[in-house]
């Protein structure tokens, strides 16, 4: 069965029986596969949905993951009645997924919107910061213990380093020799990269319900006025630290270049974007932050960047099993770009810390 037929079949299982017009592949994310499926309704009007094929190599228990998402989206819908929201469709037997062989499918409403991989308009960046800050606040009273950990130790940087060390040792794809420089850099900054994890283990940073994958392209903006409508990609909503959300967002949005830019020397943190995102994010969250959370917020950007570099590098060494790659060496290109960004962040840390303090004062 080709993909066209397969997607049509999946849609029928989600009780969409209208005329199937076809699908478009949506470039979204490095882990799941996403398709926009288009229908013509009986009245002649078009209607689209999003169908995703969940990567079960990354998410070992997708059924529990869907349970998380169901509860989280319901919680958010209750906080914002009447507003644009994500709805997962159900099958005849009330499941939010369809399993066929190794494939795990789900379906949501399609929200007409704009997304950005890089943003140079500071109002839009600020809106994204507000959206992730608001998301964080909406889940502040969510029962943390009811959440299944979809990827255990997702932002446990110590564990990520252990994984990298194991991949180096195993050298499955025979690539370790060519990446000595990258290995050396990452191992040299290990303790500073693990600072959030260590502070949390010592009981000095509180757990919250966090999104954990706060790339700016996970915010849907209104095509009318670029206001942020909704935060998507809830697969990794789990207990986490505030710095995981802030740091990952900056890592992605405030980089001068895209995260897989082959010209790594061009990577670096744009302080104007950093400030705009921090203003938006902290306008929502500053009042709830502990002193230690504020103190480590700028550092969290370095932490998340170095951590992702260990993940890309480990995957490169393993033979590209986890992240989808577009060409041979893609994971190494990503690693180098993250390392260059991390180095620049270390240089600019005092300025980033000052901006955080300014934004916290302004928001209080
Ligand atoms: C993955 O698939 P996507 O783009 O939403 C990864 C993130 C990384 C990101 C890097 C579940 O996210 O942690 O930061 O790639 N998600 C998972 O682009 O591993
Ligand atoms: Mg994601």
Short mmCIF file of C-alpha atoms and ligand atoms in Angstrom, two decimals:
data_model
loop_
_atom_site.label_atom_id
_atom_site.label_comp_id
_atom_site.label_asym_id
_atom_site.label_seq_id
_atom_site.Cartn_x
_atom_site.Cartn_y
_atom_site.Cartn_z
CA UNK A 1 0.00 0.00 0.00
CA UNK A 2 1.49 3.40 -0.91
CA UNK A 3 1.44 6.35 1.44
CA UNK A 4 -1.56 7.95 -0.25
CA UNK A 5 -3.69 4.86 0.35
CA UNK A 6 -2.25 4.32 3.78
CA UNK A 7 -3.11 7.84 4.95
CA UNK A 8 -6.59 7.53 3.53
CA UNK A 9 -7.02 4.25 5.42
CA UNK A 10 -5.81 5.85 8.67
CA UNK A 11 -8.22 8.77 8.24
CA UNK A 12 -11.13 6.38 7.82
CA UNK A 13 -10.15 4.73 11.06
CA UNK A 14 -10.41 8.17 12.64
CA UNK A 15 -13.94 8.32 11.21
CA UNK A 16 -13.27 10.79 8.40
CA UNK A 17 -15.32 9.43 5.52
CA UNK A 18 -15.32 12.46 3.20
CA UNK A 19 -13.70 12.59 -0.22
CA UNK A 20 -9.93 12.21 0.17
CA UNK A 21 -8.05 14.65 -2.07
CA UNK A 22 -4.50 13.80 -1.08
CA UNK A 23 -1.71 14.66 1.32
CA UNK A 24 1.23 17.03 1.70
CA UNK A 25 4.33 16.22 3.70
CA UNK A 26 4.94 18.86 6.36
CA UNK A 27 8.55 19.64 7.22
CA UNK A 28 8.20 19.55 10.98
CA UNK A 29 10.62 18.11 13.46
CA UNK A 30 13.41 15.60 13.27
CA UNK A 31 11.66 12.73 14.99
CA UNK A 32 8.02 12.18 13.92
CA UNK A 33 6.62 12.32 10.38
CA UNK A 34 3.81 14.78 9.72
CA UNK A 35 1.28 14.99 6.88
CA UNK A 36 -1.49 17.40 6.07
CA UNK A 37 -4.40 15.44 4.67
CA UNK A 38 -6.97 17.22 2.54
CA UNK A 39 -10.64 16.37 2.09
CA UNK A 40 -13.71 17.72 0.30
CA UNK A 41 -16.78 17.76 2.48
CA UNK A 42 -20.26 16.85 1.25
CA UNK A 43 -21.09 20.58 0.94
CA UNK A 44 -18.09 21.04 -1.37
CA UNK A 45 -15.91 22.86 1.15
CA UNK A 46 -12.32 21.77 1.74
CA UNK A 47 -11.17 20.53 5.14
CA UNK A 48 -7.73 19.48 6.33
CA UNK A 49 -6.30 17.56 9.26
CA UNK A 50 -2.82 16.69 10.45
CA UNK A 51 -1.80 13.07 10.61
CA UNK A 52 1.41 12.08 12.37
CA UNK A 53 3.40 8.91 12.35
CA UNK A 54 4.94 8.80 15.83
CA UNK A 55 8.52 7.59 15.99
CA UNK A 56 8.37 4.57 18.26
CA UNK A 57 12.15 4.25 18.33
CA UNK A 58 12.22 7.58 20.22
CA UNK A 59 8.94 7.12 22.08
CA UNK A 60 8.87 3.57 23.42
CA UNK A 61 5.41 3.81 24.95
CA UNK A 62 3.31 5.91 22.58
CA UNK A 63 0.03 4.85 24.19
CA UNK A 64 1.07 6.37 27.53
CA UNK A 65 2.34 9.40 25.62
CA UNK A 66 -1.10 9.92 24.08
CA UNK A 67 -2.60 9.68 27.55
CA UNK A 68 -0.33 12.53 28.70
CA UNK A 69 -1.27 14.65 25.71
CA UNK A 70 -4.96 14.01 26.16
CA UNK A 71 -4.82 15.22 29.76
CA UNK A 72 -2.56 18.17 29.05
CA UNK A 73 -4.63 19.46 26.11
CA UNK A 74 -7.81 19.08 28.15
CA UNK A 75 -6.26 21.03 31.03
CA UNK A 76 -5.22 23.83 28.68
CA UNK A 77 -8.61 23.94 26.92
CA UNK A 78 -10.27 24.43 30.30
CA UNK A 79 -7.97 27.39 30.99
CA UNK A 80 -8.73 29.02 27.64
CA UNK A 81 -12.29 28.12 26.73
CA UNK A 82 -13.31 29.17 23.25
CA UNK A 83 -9.76 29.71 22.02
CA UNK A 84 -7.89 27.86 19.31
CA UNK A 85 -6.77 24.52 20.73
CA UNK A 86 -5.44 21.13 19.75
CA UNK A 87 -7.94 18.28 19.55
CA UNK A 88 -6.94 14.69 18.96
CA UNK A 89 -9.40 12.64 16.98
CA UNK A 90 -10.78 9.34 18.23
CA UNK A 91 -11.34 6.06 16.45
CA UNK A 92 -14.60 4.14 16.60
CA UNK A 93 -13.41 2.46 19.79
CA UNK A 94 -12.46 5.82 21.37
CA UNK A 95 -8.70 5.54 20.96
CA UNK A 96 -6.53 8.55 20.10
CA UNK A 97 -4.31 6.39 17.89
CA UNK A 98 -4.25 3.75 15.21
CA UNK A 99 -1.60 1.06 15.33
CA UNK A 100 -0.74 -0.87 12.22
CA UNK A 101 2.34 -3.04 12.38
CA UNK A 102 5.23 -0.82 13.44
CA UNK A 103 3.32 2.37 12.65
CA UNK A 104 1.63 4.48 15.27
CA UNK A 105 -0.72 7.11 13.86
CA UNK A 106 -2.59 10.01 15.39
CA UNK A 107 -4.69 12.84 14.01
CA UNK A 108 -5.47 16.41 15.04
CA UNK A 109 -7.37 19.36 13.74
CA UNK A 110 -5.41 21.49 11.29
CA UNK A 111 -4.95 25.07 12.49
CA UNK A 112 -4.38 27.56 9.65
CA UNK A 113 -1.33 29.42 10.89
CA UNK A 114 2.20 30.55 10.18
CA UNK A 115 5.32 29.01 11.70
CA UNK A 116 8.89 30.24 11.68
CA UNK A 117 12.23 28.46 11.71
CA UNK A 118 14.04 31.72 12.20
CA UNK A 119 12.62 35.07 13.20
CA UNK A 120 14.08 38.54 12.87
CA UNK A 121 11.01 40.46 13.98
CA UNK A 122 11.41 41.09 17.70
CA UNK A 123 7.66 41.39 18.28
CA UNK A 124 7.20 37.85 16.99
CA UNK A 125 10.07 36.58 19.15
CA UNK A 126 8.52 38.27 22.20
CA UNK A 127 5.17 36.67 21.36
CA UNK A 128 6.83 33.26 21.23
CA UNK A 129 8.43 33.89 24.63
CA UNK A 130 5.06 34.84 26.04
CA UNK A 131 3.45 31.72 24.55
CA UNK A 132 5.97 29.36 26.15
CA UNK A 133 5.80 31.30 29.43
CA UNK A 134 2.02 31.14 29.40
CA UNK A 135 2.13 27.42 28.58
CA UNK A 136 4.32 26.93 31.63
CA UNK A 137 1.86 28.87 33.81
CA UNK A 138 -1.18 27.02 32.44
CA UNK A 139 0.35 23.78 33.63
CA UNK A 140 1.55 25.10 36.98
CA UNK A 141 -1.39 23.39 38.72
CA UNK A 142 -1.27 20.20 36.65
CA UNK A 143 -0.70 17.07 38.72
CA UNK A 144 2.94 16.35 37.95
CA UNK A 145 2.76 12.79 39.30
CA UNK A 146 0.11 11.86 36.72
CA UNK A 147 2.52 12.43 33.84
CA UNK A 148 4.21 9.49 32.22
CA UNK A 149 7.88 10.16 31.40
CA UNK A 150 7.75 9.75 27.62
CA UNK A 151 11.53 9.69 27.29
CA UNK A 152 13.14 8.96 30.65
CA UNK A 153 16.02 11.29 31.56
CA UNK A 154 15.29 13.43 28.51
CA UNK A 155 17.15 16.47 29.87
CA UNK A 156 19.31 14.65 32.39
CA UNK A 157 22.59 16.01 31.08
CA UNK A 158 24.73 13.64 33.18
CA UNK A 159 22.94 10.70 31.58
CA UNK A 160 23.32 12.27 28.11
CA UNK A 161 27.06 12.45 28.70
CA UNK A 162 27.13 8.82 29.84
CA UNK A 163 25.35 7.90 26.61
CA UNK A 164 27.90 9.84 24.58
CA UNK A 165 30.77 8.16 26.43
CA UNK A 166 29.24 4.76 25.68
CA UNK A 167 28.80 5.64 21.99
CA UNK A 168 32.43 6.75 21.78
CA UNK A 169 33.56 3.52 23.37
CA UNK A 170 31.39 1.35 21.18
CA UNK A 171 32.21 3.31 18.02
CA UNK A 172 29.52 1.37 16.16
CA UNK A 173 29.83 3.24 12.86
CA UNK A 174 33.63 3.59 13.03
CA UNK A 175 33.46 7.39 13.12
CA UNK A 176 35.06 8.21 16.48
CA UNK A 177 38.47 9.10 15.14
CA UNK A 178 37.29 11.95 12.91
CA UNK A 179 35.43 13.68 15.76
CA UNK A 180 38.14 13.90 18.41
CA UNK A 181 37.99 17.69 18.47
CA UNK A 182 34.24 17.71 19.12
CA UNK A 183 34.59 15.00 21.77
CA UNK A 184 37.34 16.97 23.50
CA UNK A 185 35.35 20.18 23.62
CA UNK A 186 32.23 18.51 25.00
CA UNK A 187 34.16 16.52 27.60
CA UNK A 188 36.01 19.66 28.73
CA UNK A 189 32.76 21.49 29.48
CA UNK A 190 31.06 18.49 31.05
CA UNK A 191 30.72 19.87 34.58
CA UNK A 192 29.34 23.22 33.57
CA UNK A 193 26.96 21.54 31.10
CA UNK A 194 25.72 19.29 33.92
CA UNK A 195 25.17 22.12 36.37
CA UNK A 196 21.34 22.18 36.09
CA UNK A 197 21.13 18.41 36.52
CA UNK A 198 23.45 18.56 39.54
CA UNK A 199 21.57 21.44 41.16
CA UNK A 200 18.32 19.58 40.70
CA UNK A 201 19.79 16.39 42.18
CA UNK A 202 20.92 18.45 45.18
CA UNK A 203 17.35 19.70 45.65
CA UNK A 204 18.20 23.26 44.61
CA UNK A 205 16.03 23.56 41.49
CA UNK A 206 12.32 22.68 41.56
CA UNK A 207 10.52 20.39 39.13
CA UNK A 208 7.74 21.89 37.07
CA UNK A 209 5.64 20.62 34.21
CA UNK A 210 7.65 21.69 31.19
CA UNK A 211 7.33 21.41 27.43
CA UNK A 212 10.95 20.34 26.89
CA UNK A 213 11.09 20.98 23.15
CA UNK A 214 10.56 24.71 22.83
CA UNK A 215 11.73 25.37 19.32
CA UNK A 216 10.05 28.47 17.94
CA UNK A 217 8.52 26.37 15.16
CA UNK A 218 6.45 24.70 17.86
CA UNK A 219 4.42 27.90 18.19
CA UNK A 220 1.62 28.52 15.70
CA UNK A 221 1.17 32.21 14.93
CA UNK A 222 -1.89 33.95 13.60
CA UNK A 223 -1.61 34.75 9.87
CA UNK A 224 -3.48 37.98 10.61
CA UNK A 225 -1.34 39.65 13.25
CA UNK A 226 1.45 37.23 14.20
CA UNK A 227 0.12 36.80 17.71
CA UNK A 228 0.96 33.38 19.14
CA UNK A 229 -2.12 31.16 18.99
CA UNK A 230 -1.03 27.84 20.34
CA UNK A 231 1.94 25.75 21.46
CA UNK A 232 2.21 22.38 19.73
CA UNK A 233 4.37 19.23 19.85
CA UNK A 234 3.45 18.07 23.32
CA UNK A 235 5.24 14.70 23.11
CA UNK A 236 7.82 15.65 25.68
CA UNK A 237 5.63 17.46 28.19
CA UNK A 238 7.10 15.99 31.35
CA UNK A 239 8.40 17.04 34.72
CA UNK A 240 11.39 19.27 34.04
CA UNK A 241 13.22 22.46 34.96
CA UNK A 242 12.27 25.94 33.81
CA UNK A 243 15.70 26.29 32.25
CA UNK A 244 14.96 23.37 29.94
CA UNK A 245 12.23 25.39 28.25
CA UNK A 246 14.00 28.74 28.30
CA UNK A 247 17.36 27.30 27.28
CA UNK A 248 16.10 25.19 24.41
CA UNK A 249 14.05 28.07 23.02
CA UNK A 250 17.08 30.39 22.99
CA UNK A 251 19.31 27.68 21.57
CA UNK A 252 17.01 27.48 18.58
CA UNK A 253 15.57 30.97 18.09
CA UNK A 254 18.49 33.18 19.08
CA UNK A 255 21.10 31.42 16.96
CA UNK A 256 22.25 33.62 14.05
CA UNK A 257 21.85 30.58 11.81
CA UNK A 258 19.68 27.46 11.68
CA UNK A 259 20.66 24.62 13.99
CA UNK A 260 22.16 22.57 11.16
CA UNK A 261 24.02 25.32 9.34
CA UNK A 262 27.08 23.79 7.62
CA UNK A 263 29.02 27.02 8.22
CA UNK A 264 29.37 26.49 11.94
CA UNK A 265 31.57 29.57 12.32
CA UNK A 266 28.48 31.70 11.63
CA UNK A 267 26.63 30.31 14.65
CA UNK A 268 26.27 32.50 17.72
CA UNK A 269 23.73 33.99 20.05
CA UNK A 270 21.91 37.09 18.85
CA UNK A 271 21.47 39.15 22.03
CA UNK A 272 18.62 41.16 20.57
CA UNK A 273 16.60 37.98 20.01
CA UNK A 274 17.71 36.74 23.43
CA UNK A 275 16.35 39.89 25.05
CA UNK A 276 13.04 39.84 23.17
CA UNK A 277 12.40 36.18 24.03
CA UNK A 278 13.41 36.72 27.67
CA UNK A 279 11.07 39.72 27.93
CA UNK A 280 8.12 37.67 26.68
CA UNK A 281 8.91 34.54 28.68
CA UNK A 282 9.65 36.35 31.93
CA UNK A 283 6.62 38.65 31.63
CA UNK A 284 4.62 35.48 32.31
CA UNK A 285 6.86 33.55 34.67
CA UNK A 286 9.16 35.91 36.62
CA UNK A 287 6.91 36.17 39.65
CA UNK A 288 6.99 32.42 40.22
CA UNK A 289 10.74 31.87 39.85
CA UNK A 290 13.07 31.04 42.71
CA UNK A 291 16.33 32.93 43.12
CA UNK A 292 18.28 29.90 41.87
CA UNK A 293 16.07 29.57 38.79
CA UNK A 294 16.76 33.21 37.86
CA UNK A 295 20.46 32.79 38.55
CA UNK A 296 20.75 29.77 36.24
CA UNK A 297 18.44 30.87 33.39
CA UNK A 298 21.16 32.29 31.14
CA UNK A 299 23.37 29.30 31.88
CA UNK A 300 20.51 26.99 30.87
CA UNK A 301 20.95 28.15 27.26
CA UNK A 302 24.52 26.87 27.24
CA UNK A 303 23.42 23.68 29.00
CA UNK A 304 20.73 22.83 26.47
CA UNK A 305 23.03 23.63 23.54
CA UNK A 306 25.88 21.47 24.83
CA UNK A 307 23.43 18.72 25.75
CA UNK A 308 21.96 18.63 22.24
CA UNK A 309 25.49 18.57 20.83
CA UNK A 310 26.15 15.40 22.87
CA UNK A 311 22.93 13.90 21.49
CA UNK A 312 23.70 14.72 17.85
CA UNK A 313 27.27 13.47 18.26
CA UNK A 314 26.22 10.23 19.98
CA UNK A 315 23.74 9.60 17.18
CA UNK A 316 26.41 10.29 14.58
CA UNK A 317 28.69 7.77 16.30
CA UNK A 318 25.87 5.21 16.48
CA UNK A 319 25.20 5.49 12.73
CA UNK A 320 22.26 7.97 12.73
CA UNK A 321 19.57 5.91 14.40
CA UNK A 322 17.59 8.51 16.32
CA UNK A 323 17.35 11.77 14.39
CA UNK A 324 16.14 11.77 10.81
CA UNK A 325 19.03 12.90 8.62
CA UNK A 326 18.84 14.47 5.17
CA UNK A 327 22.36 13.61 4.02
CA UNK A 328 25.38 11.65 5.27
CA UNK A 329 27.13 13.66 7.96
CA UNK A 330 24.03 15.71 8.85
CA UNK A 331 24.34 14.83 12.54
CA UNK A 332 27.99 15.92 12.53
CA UNK A 333 27.06 19.24 10.91
CA UNK A 334 24.42 19.71 13.61
CA UNK A 335 26.95 18.85 16.32
CA UNK A 336 29.47 21.39 15.04
CA UNK A 337 26.87 24.11 14.76
CA UNK A 338 25.71 23.51 18.35
CA UNK A 339 29.29 23.51 19.61
CA UNK A 340 30.00 26.84 17.91
CA UNK A 341 26.85 28.30 19.44
CA UNK A 342 27.74 26.93 22.87
CA UNK A 343 31.20 28.55 22.69
CA UNK A 344 29.68 31.90 21.81
CA UNK A 345 27.22 31.60 24.69
CA UNK A 346 30.08 31.04 27.15
CA UNK A 347 31.66 34.29 25.95
CA UNK A 348 28.43 36.24 26.22
CA UNK A 349 27.27 34.73 29.52
CA UNK A 350 27.72 37.92 31.60
CA UNK A 351 25.63 39.91 29.11
CA UNK A 352 22.95 37.21 28.97
CA UNK A 353 22.80 37.13 32.78
CA UNK A 354 22.37 40.88 32.92
CA UNK A 355 19.51 40.79 30.39
CA UNK A 356 17.74 38.11 32.44
CA UNK A 357 18.07 40.21 35.61
CA UNK A 358 16.75 43.30 33.79
CA UNK A 359 13.76 41.41 32.44
CA UNK A 360 12.98 39.87 35.83
CA UNK A 361 13.05 43.32 37.50
CA UNK A 362 10.84 44.79 34.77
CA UNK A 363 8.31 41.96 35.12
CA UNK A 364 8.02 42.06 38.93
C1 LIG B 1 13.89 16.74 18.10
O1 LIG B 1 11.56 16.30 16.30
P1 LIG B 1 11.70 17.64 16.88
O2 LIG B 1 12.32 18.58 15.93
O3 LIG B 1 10.44 18.16 17.50
C2 LIG B 1 14.17 16.34 19.54
C3 LIG B 1 14.53 17.56 20.37
C4 LIG B 1 15.71 18.27 19.75
C5 LIG B 1 15.38 18.61 18.31
C6 LIG B 1 16.55 19.22 17.62
C7 LIG B 1 11.76 13.90 21.08
O4 LIG B 1 12.73 17.53 18.09
O5 LIG B 1 14.86 17.17 21.67
O6 LIG B 1 16.02 19.44 20.46
O7 LIG B 1 14.98 17.44 17.57
N1 LIG B 1 12.97 15.70 20.09
C8 LIG B 1 13.04 14.49 20.65
O8 LIG B 1 16.16 19.70 16.39
O9 LIG B 1 14.09 13.90 20.81
MG1 LIG B 2 9.51 17.76 19.20
#
